[in-house]
Phi, psi and omega in degrees: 000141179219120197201136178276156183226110177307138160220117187284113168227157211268169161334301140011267188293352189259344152268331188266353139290290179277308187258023162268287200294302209306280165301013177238336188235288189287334189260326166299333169325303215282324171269001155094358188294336179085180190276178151279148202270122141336157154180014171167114191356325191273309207291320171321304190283320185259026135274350181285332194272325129339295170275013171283288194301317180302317205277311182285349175286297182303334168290327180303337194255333157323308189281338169276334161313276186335293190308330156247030163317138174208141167016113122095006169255162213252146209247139167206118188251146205239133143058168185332295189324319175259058190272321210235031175278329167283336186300308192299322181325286212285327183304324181290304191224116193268345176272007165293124183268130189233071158320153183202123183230155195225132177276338185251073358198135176256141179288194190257146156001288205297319173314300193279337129011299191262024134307139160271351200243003191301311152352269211304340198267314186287341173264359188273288179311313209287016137324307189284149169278354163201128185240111194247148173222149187303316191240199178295295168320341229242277183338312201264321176293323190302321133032268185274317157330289109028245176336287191296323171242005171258300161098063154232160198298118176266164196226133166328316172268006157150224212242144195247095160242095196094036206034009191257147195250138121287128177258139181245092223200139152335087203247087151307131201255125182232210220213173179257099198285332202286331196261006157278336176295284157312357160277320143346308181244025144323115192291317188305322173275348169283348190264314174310323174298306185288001165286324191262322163328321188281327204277308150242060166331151222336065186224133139263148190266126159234147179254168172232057226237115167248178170254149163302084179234173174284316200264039165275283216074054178248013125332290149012242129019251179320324185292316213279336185291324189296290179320309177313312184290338178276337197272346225188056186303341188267342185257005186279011168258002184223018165205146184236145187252161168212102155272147163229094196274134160230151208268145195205164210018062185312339205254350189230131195321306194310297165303339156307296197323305193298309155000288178310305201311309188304322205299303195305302195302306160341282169320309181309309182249029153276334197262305183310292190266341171304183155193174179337332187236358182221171152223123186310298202265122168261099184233124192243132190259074180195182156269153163218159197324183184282315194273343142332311168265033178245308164332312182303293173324317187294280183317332208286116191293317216203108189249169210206113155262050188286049187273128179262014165191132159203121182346278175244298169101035198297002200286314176289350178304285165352283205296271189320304176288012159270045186220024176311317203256320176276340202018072209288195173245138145266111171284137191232115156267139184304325183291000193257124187297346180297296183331354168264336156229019160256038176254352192276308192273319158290146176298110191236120223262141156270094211306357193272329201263092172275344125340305212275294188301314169314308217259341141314322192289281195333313183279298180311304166325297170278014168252145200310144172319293175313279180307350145301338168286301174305326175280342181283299186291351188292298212283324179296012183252303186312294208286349175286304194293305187294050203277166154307322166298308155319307157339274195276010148275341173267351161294291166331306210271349157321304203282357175258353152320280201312324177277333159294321166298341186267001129337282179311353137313279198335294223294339203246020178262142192283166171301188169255154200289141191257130193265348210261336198268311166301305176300320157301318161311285209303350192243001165263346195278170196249334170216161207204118160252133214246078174235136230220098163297174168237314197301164126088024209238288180259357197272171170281149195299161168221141163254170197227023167322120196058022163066062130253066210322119177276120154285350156309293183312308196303323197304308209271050222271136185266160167291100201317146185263004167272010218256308211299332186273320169309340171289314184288330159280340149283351199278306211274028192262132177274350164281340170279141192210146195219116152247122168260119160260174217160144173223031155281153162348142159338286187323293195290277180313296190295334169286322168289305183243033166305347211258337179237166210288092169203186163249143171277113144268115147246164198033086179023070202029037149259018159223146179202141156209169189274129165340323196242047159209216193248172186272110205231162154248156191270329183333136175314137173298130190092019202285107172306132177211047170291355208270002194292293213311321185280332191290273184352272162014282186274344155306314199271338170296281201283358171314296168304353193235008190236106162310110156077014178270175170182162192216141169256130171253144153239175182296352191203013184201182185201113158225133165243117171264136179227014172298331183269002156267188158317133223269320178268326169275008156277296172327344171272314170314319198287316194275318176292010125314276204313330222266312218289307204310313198266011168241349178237274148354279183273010220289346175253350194281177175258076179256138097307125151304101161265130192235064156005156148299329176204051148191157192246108163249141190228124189218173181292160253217102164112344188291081194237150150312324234239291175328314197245026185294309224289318180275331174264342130359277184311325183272001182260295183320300192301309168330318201252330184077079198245081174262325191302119155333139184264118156259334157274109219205111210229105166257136172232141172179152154278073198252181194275163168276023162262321157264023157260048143297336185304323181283312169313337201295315180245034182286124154285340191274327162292164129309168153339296192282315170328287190295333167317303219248024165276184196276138186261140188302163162269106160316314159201161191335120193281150175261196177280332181302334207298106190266150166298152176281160155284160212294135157281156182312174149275110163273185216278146176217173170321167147239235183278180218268330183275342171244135211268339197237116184335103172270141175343156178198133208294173181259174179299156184288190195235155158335090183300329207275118189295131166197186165318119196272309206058068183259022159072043137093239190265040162294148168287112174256162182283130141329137171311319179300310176286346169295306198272332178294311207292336161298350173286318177289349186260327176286328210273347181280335169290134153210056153331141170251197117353258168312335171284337183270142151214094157255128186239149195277149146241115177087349194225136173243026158247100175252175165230351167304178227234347174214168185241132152249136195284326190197177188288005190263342161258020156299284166309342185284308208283311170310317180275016158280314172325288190332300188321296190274005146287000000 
């Protein structure tokens, strides 16, 4: 059954939506038209106040959705008007299959960019589970929007935020050709067709049919006609234009002007090339009935498209299926989305080159009957196959693709952390160990509205400041042991938490100490690190050569962070790193590669969060004199996926070796240059689910090859013999249950942890319950 359902919007809003926010703002924006010029303060407020009405108008149409919505049916929010309709959908039913297709050309980056509303609209579309544009370039610009100004992951298949896909694709949109085919043999458009025969009789008809608008491009147009006719002295008794301009917001200044101008242009070369019994231009400032213009089509030698920015353009569409019996030429601007897929048959102009466009007419006009049969039949095979209907069954059956895959996603994503259950657990156990990353984990969110990321801010990331008093009263829990693990600096960790009762890790626990001592390192004894000195080098090239990039030496690593650069020319920077690193430097060394989402870490070969868990254990037992079973083990961190071996480290549930081979997430795409690394050692695991209490496990060899250790100045280091008794000492102190482990993922759901946390703020929500019931 199909039936429309009215949404009533009041006078108000419907000026101050449509035709303020859509027309006034989003459709010159979407044409390359630019914004309206500011010029005083009130312009400001009623542009705010314009997207105040767009936002409450799409909800207002959410709500009449909702209300007959039903099971398993499917929603396709149609053009500009409706962008931030899906976002309201999915917040009422996030299980609602939701499409969104834009009729009008989405602008390149740079463009849509001086949108004020530009985020919230682009974070709006990507509600929806699939957002289609008639061409590729369309596609491609949303994209790069997207990648540039949310500065989230664009995908061969659309846009990746958080692990949730937008699929993003192409839909060229066509037309119901059979039925311009069959209006052809309707006797009323067969006597009209021989009435416009009689009427221009050795003449060729060339047509034109536009909406009187700016991006028609028909000044254009008329002008290019002029040049022909000037040019070309012998065709001016034997061709005729017929524009059909129809006219649309007759009430706004801008569209008068053009009005005049075309009329004036017209009167001008009627006046020039006529004569008493002819005219060059035929221009009618109206619409006409259906079957007239088909009449029209039919005769018609030559159709002339000069849009100088258009979605699509179906007019040419039109023109071609009525064009079985003349098979006539079509001239095109490239600038028209049609033009992607009639360009093989059609002439195709830059409608600006008014030179160009002349000299098109002049070629169309004299080509030969065959080539016009091959160019007739290219575009008549497409606009016959390619239907409206086609259109809009393969948009539906994507979006019900996209959505059973991204199900089939879901299912294989860890849960969200059951918080209620953690907690309850963590207030029944008798000692509770606590390891906690910090960037992106324990710190405060910085915003970042409209990708304008402070690089300042980010490098220098503080402790949420809504976090201290819940750290502190578990810090002050005597059942409780607290590690922030990390791979940042000393320094950075001594600046946040100096102040509390805990353990320290840093630069991925090789250095660690208790809040009221010193700093000692877990590094392997013998660690080679000849290979830093050659590294530089090539960190500092690309550093100097990659804008707003920046590279860190650390005691045990070399990381170049590109976030804050261009987003495809870092990536590009990044793979001719990689490319420079695995054919030179490194190409012999005992290395790891890590590879970020926007940054190249490069560290020794076994050096993981996970790898040095088993020695800071050991050295927090011995320290502390730790007799009480750890029974509770609660990891949460935003960490790369080469250290979340650290969430596999206490899975109780595996054998070893089981856990040793699952699988670890990709942080980003690998590239091609990329060679593998060797394997790193394994640290030490559980053993099965029947024995509860952990047995020893040898520590990793240590390096045979001698170099420079980097042991952080007046770090302490351990004897090797005093590493494995203390490692000894932390298994013999575990008896993990299951149900008692919760490692959780923050922010990333391609994981191996076992739950998800969305962000650091529910981080702090979920801590200050611990606290609470302590």
């Amino acid at each position: 059954m199909q039936w429309c359902i009215p949404v009533f919007l009041d006078e108000e809003i419907v000026h101050q939506y449509y035709n303020g926010y859509c027309n006034n703002i989003l459709w010159p924006l979407f044409h390359y038209l630019g914004l309206p010029q500011e010029d005083r303060l009130a312009t400001t407020r009623s542009f705010q106040s314009q997207f105040a009405a767009y936002k409450k108008a799409n909800q207002m149409f959410a709500d009449v959705v909702n209300m007959h919505y039903e099971e398993g049916d499917v929603v396709w929010c149609h053009d500009y008007h409706l962008m931030y309709l899906p976002e309201c959908l999915k917040n009422h039913n996030n299980n609602m299959k939701v499409g969104w297709f834009l009729h009008t050309p989405f602008p390149s980056s740079e463009i849509h960019r001086t949108l004020p509303s530009r985020s919230e609209l682009l974070r709006s579309v990507l509600a929806a589970d699939l957002v289609g544009f008639h061409t590729y370039d369309y596609a491609r610009h949303f994209v790069s929007a997207c990648t540039r100004i949310l500065g989230i992951e664009g995908t061969p298949e659309g846009v990746e935020d958080q692990g949730r896909l937008t699929r993003v694709a192409a839909f060229p949109i066509g037309i119901d050709s059979l039925r311009f085919q069959n209006a052809l043999l309707v006797p009323q458009v067969q006597e009209h067709i021989k009435e416009l025969k009689e009427r221009f009789s050795g003449r060729k008809v060339m047509l034109g049919v536009d909406r009187l608008d700016m991006i028609k491009g028909i000044p254009q147009k008329i002008l290019a006609f002029e040049k022909f006719l000037e040019e070309n002295p012998n065709w001016r008794d034997k061709v005729v234009l017929l524009q059909i301009a129809v006219p649309t917001r007759t009430d706004v200044p801008e569209y008068q002007k053009l009005t005049s101008q075309v009329h004036e242009i017209v009167g001008r070369i009627n006046g020039r090339f006529g004569s008493l019994t002819a005219v060059p231009i035929h221009h009618l400032d109206r619409s006409l009935d259906f079957h007239a213009l088909c009449a029209l089509y039919a005769v018609t030698d030559v159709a002339l498209v000069t849009s100088l920015r258009d979605g699509m353009n179906l007019v040419s569409y039109e023109f071609v299926a009525c064009q079985e019996a003349k098979k006539g030429v079509l001239i095109l601007s490239e600038f028209a989305g049609a033009a992607q897929s009639l360009g093989a048959g059609a002439i195709l102009v830059n409608p600006w080159n008014i030179t160009e466009v002349a000299a098109s007419i002049a070629q169309a006009l004299n080509m030969s009957a065959e080539e016009r049969e091959k160019r007739h039949q290219h575009n008549f095979h497409h606009v016959t196959k390619h239907t409206a209907q086609e259109w809009a069954e393969m948009f539906v059956s994507e979006l019900n693709d996209t959505v059973v895959e991204a199900q089939l996603r879901t299912s294989k994503e860890p849960p969200e952390l059951p918080q209620n259950d953690a907690v309850e657990r963590y207030l029944l156990s008798g000692n509770r160990l606590l390891i906690l990353g910090f960037n992106s984990t324990l710190t405060e969110p910085v915003d970042t509205s409209g990708n304008r990321s402070d690089q300042i801010r980010e490098k220098n990331p503080n402790l949420h400041p809504e976090l201290k008093e819940h750290l502190t009263a578990l810090c002050n829990d005597k059942k409780t042991t607290i590690v922030v693990l990390s791979g940042s600096k000393s320094e950075v960790l001594d600046k946040n938490f100096a102040e509390y009762d805990m353990w320290l890790a840093a630069e991925n626990g090789m250095f660690l100490r208790h809040t009221k001592g010193d700093w000692m390192t877990t590094m392997p004894e013998h660690l080679n690190m000849e290979w830093v000195d050659s590294l530089k080098h090539v960190f500092e090239y690309f550093t100097e050569r990659t804008p707003r990039s920046e590279f860190e030496i650390r005691t045990t690593s070399l990381v170049w962070n590109y976030k804050y650069a261009d987003v495809e020319f870092g990536r590009l920077q990044a793979r001719d790193m990689l490319q420079h690193l695995w054919t030179g430097p490194i190409s012999n060394a005992s290395v790891d590669v890590v590879q970020g989402s926007r940054s190249v870490e490069v560290r020794p070969v076994g050096v993981t969060k996970g790898a040095a868990i088993d020695r800071i254990l050991g050295e927090i037992v011995h320290n502390t004199s730790m007799t009480t079973p750890i029974d509770y083990v609660l990891c949460v961190g935003h960490f790369l996926g080469k250290d979340e071996d650290v969430y596999t480290f206490f899975e109780p549930e595996l054998p070893s070796d089981v856990n040793m081979a699952k699988c670890k997430p990709i942080d980003a795409p690998k590239l091609p240059t990329e060679k593998k690394a060797p394997s790193k050692l394994p640290a030490a695991k559980s053993g099965p689910k029947s024995s509860q209490t952990k047995t020893p496990k040898p520590s990793p060899a240590p390096d045979k090859r001698t170099g420079n250790n980097h042991s952080g100045g007046s770090s302490r280091r351990a004897s090797p013999e005093k590493v494995k008794e203390k490692e000894k000492m932390a298994w013999s102190v575990l008896d993990l249950k299951g149900d008692n482990y919760f490692s959780c993922a923050v922010g990333r759901k391609r994981t191996s942890a076992r739950y998800l946390l969305g962000s650091s703020d529910d981080v702090v929500s979920f801590l200050s319950r611990l606290a609470k019931g302590t």
